[in-house]
C-alpha atoms as a PDB file:
ATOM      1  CA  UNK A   1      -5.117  -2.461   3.765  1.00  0.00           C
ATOM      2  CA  UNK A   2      -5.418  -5.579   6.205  1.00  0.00           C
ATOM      3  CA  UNK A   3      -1.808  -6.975   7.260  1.00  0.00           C
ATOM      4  CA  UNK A   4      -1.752 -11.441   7.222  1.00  0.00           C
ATOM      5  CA  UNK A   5       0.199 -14.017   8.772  1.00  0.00           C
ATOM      6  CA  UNK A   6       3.840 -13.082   8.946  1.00  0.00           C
ATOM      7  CA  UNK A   7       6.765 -15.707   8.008  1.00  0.00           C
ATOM      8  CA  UNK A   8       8.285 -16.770  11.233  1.00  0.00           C
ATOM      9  CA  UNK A   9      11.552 -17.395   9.290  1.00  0.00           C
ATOM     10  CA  UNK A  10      11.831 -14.003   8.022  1.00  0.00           C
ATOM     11  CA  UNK A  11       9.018 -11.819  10.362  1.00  0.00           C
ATOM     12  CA  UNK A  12       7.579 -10.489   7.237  1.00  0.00           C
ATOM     13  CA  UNK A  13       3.917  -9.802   7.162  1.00  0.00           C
ATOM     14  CA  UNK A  14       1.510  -9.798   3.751  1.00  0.00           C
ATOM     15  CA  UNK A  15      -0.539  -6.559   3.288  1.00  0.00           C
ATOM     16  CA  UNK A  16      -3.767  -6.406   1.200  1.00  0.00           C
ATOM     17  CA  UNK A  17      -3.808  -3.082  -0.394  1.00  0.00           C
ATOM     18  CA  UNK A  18      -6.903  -2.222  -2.118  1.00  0.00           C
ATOM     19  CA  UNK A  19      -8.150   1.208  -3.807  1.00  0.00           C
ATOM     20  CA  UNK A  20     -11.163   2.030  -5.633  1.00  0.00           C
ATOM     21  CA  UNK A  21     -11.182   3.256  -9.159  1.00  0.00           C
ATOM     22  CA  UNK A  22     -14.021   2.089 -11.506  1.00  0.00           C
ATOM     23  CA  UNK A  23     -12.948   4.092 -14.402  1.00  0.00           C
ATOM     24  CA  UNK A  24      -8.988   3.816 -13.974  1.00  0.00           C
ATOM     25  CA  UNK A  25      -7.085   1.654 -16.399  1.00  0.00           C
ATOM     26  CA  UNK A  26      -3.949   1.286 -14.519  1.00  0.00           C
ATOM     27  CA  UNK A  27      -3.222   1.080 -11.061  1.00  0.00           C
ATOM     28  CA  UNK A  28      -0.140   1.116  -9.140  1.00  0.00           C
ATOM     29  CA  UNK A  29       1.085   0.918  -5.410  1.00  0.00           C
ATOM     30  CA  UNK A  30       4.679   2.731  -4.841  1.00  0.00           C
ATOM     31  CA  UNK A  31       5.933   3.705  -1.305  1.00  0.00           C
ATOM     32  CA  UNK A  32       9.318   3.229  -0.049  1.00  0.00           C
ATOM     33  CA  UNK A  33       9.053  -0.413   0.154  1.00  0.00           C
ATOM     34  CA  UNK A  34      10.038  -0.604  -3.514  1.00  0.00           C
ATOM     35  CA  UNK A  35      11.343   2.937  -4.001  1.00  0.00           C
ATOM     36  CA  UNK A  36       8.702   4.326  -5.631  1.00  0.00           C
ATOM     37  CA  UNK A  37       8.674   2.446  -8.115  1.00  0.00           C
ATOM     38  CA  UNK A  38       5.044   2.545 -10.428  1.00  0.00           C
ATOM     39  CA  UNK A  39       6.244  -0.621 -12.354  1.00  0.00           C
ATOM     40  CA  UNK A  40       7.184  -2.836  -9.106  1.00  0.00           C
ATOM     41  CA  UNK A  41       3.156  -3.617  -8.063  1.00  0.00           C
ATOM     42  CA  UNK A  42       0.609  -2.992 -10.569  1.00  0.00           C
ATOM     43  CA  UNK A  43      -2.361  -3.701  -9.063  1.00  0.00           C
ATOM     44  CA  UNK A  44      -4.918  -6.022 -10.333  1.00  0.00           C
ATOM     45  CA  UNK A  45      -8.921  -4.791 -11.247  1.00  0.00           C
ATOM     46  CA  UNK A  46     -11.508  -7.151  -9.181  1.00  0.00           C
ATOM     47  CA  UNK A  47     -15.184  -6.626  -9.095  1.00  0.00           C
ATOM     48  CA  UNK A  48     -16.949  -3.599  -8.953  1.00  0.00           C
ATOM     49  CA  UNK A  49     -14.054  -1.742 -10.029  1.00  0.00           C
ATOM     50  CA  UNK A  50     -11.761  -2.301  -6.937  1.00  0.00           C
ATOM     51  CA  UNK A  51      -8.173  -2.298  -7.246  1.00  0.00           C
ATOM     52  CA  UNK A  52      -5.774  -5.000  -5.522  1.00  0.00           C
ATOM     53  CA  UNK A  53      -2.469  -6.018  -4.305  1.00  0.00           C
ATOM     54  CA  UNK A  54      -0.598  -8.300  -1.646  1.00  0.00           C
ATOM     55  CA  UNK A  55       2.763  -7.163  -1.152  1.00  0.00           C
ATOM     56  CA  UNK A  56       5.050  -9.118   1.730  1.00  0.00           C
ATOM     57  CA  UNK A  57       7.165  -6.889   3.750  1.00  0.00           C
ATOM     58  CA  UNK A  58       9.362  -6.562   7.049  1.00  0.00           C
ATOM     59  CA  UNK A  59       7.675  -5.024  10.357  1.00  0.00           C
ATOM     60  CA  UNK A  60       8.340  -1.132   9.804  1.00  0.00           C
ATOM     61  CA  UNK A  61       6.483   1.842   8.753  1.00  0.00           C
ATOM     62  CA  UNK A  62       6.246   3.033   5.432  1.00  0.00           C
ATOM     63  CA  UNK A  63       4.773   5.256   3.201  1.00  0.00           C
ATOM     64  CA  UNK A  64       3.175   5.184   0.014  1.00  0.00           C
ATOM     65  CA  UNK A  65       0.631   6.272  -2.671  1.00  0.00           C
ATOM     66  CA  UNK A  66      -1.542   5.388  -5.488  1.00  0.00           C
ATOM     67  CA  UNK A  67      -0.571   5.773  -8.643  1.00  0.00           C
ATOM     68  CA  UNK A  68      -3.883   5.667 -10.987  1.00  0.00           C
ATOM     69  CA  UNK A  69      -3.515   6.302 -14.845  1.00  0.00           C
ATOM     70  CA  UNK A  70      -0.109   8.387 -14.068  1.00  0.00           C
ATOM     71  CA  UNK A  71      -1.511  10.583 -11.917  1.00  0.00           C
ATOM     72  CA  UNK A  72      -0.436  10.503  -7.778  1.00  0.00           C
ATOM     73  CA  UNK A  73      -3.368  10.072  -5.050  1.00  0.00           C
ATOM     74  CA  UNK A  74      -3.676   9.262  -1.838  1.00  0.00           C
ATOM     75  CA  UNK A  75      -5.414   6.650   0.141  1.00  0.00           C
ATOM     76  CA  UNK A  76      -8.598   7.880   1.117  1.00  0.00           C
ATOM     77  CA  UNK A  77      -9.218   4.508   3.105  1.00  0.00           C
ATOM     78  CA  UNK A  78      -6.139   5.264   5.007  1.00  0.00           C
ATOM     79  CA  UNK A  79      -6.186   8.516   7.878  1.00  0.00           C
ATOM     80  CA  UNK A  80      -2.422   8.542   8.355  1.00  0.00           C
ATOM     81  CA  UNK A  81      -0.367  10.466   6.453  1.00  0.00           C
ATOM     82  CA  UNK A  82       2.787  12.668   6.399  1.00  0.00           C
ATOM     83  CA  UNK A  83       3.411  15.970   4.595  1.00  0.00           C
ATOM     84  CA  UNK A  84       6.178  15.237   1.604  1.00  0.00           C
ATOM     85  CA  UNK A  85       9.100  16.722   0.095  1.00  0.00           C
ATOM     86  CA  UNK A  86       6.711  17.784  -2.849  1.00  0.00           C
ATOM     87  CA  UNK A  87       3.783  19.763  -0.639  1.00  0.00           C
ATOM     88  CA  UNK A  88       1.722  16.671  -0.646  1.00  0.00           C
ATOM     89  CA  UNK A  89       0.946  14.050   1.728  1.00  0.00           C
ATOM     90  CA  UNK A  90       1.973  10.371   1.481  1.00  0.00           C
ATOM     91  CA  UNK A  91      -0.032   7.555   3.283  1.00  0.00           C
ATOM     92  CA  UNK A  92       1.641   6.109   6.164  1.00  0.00           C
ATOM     93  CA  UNK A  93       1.248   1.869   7.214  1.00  0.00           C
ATOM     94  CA  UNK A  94       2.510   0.578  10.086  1.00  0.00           C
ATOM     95  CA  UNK A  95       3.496  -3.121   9.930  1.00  0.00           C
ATOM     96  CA  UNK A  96       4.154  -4.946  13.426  1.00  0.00           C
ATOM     97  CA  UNK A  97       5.458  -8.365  14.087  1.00  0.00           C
ATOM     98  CA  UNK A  98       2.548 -11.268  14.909  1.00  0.00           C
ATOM     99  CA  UNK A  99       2.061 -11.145  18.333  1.00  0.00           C
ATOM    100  CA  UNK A 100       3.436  -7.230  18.693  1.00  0.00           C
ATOM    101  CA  UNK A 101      -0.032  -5.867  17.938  1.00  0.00           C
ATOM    102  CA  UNK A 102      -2.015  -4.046  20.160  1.00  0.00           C
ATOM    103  CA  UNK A 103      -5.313  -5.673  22.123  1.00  0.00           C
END
């Protein structure tokens, strides 16, 4: 996921999520920015059977998953991650204010 150029109004920042499933037919991002919801951001097939999504959200960290043809998976892109409720591990993102990051 690569985070964009944040709204100075409201400090949100766009995030490119992208996961690769040739053979899925339906993709899904859910993560507490839209309470897990598989129905919120249904991702859209590009080429070579990559999987994509913007979403626009406020500097925070999160968590989330994949949800591909009903069935949960991580982000294998993605090295962070935190055990869940459930015995599994969600995918963590880290969104900073412009400016805020790192050099």
């Amino acid at each position: 996921m690569v985070a964009k150029k944040s709204s100075q109004k409201t400090g949100r920042r766009r995030v490119n999520f992208s996961f690769y499933a040739p053979q899925a037919k339906e993709v899904s991002l859910v993560g507490d920015f839209n309470e897990w919801n598989a129905k919120k951001h249904m991702m859209k097939k590009g080429n070579q059977g990559k999987w994509e999504k913007t979403v626009v959200v406020k500097p925070g960290t999160y968590e989330y998953k994949y949800v591909v043809d009903g069935k949960w998976q991580e982000d294998t892109e993605q090295p962070r991650s935190l055990l869940n409720s459930f015995g599994t591990y969600n995918n963590v993102l880290t969104v900073v204010l412009r400016g805020a990051e790192k050099r």
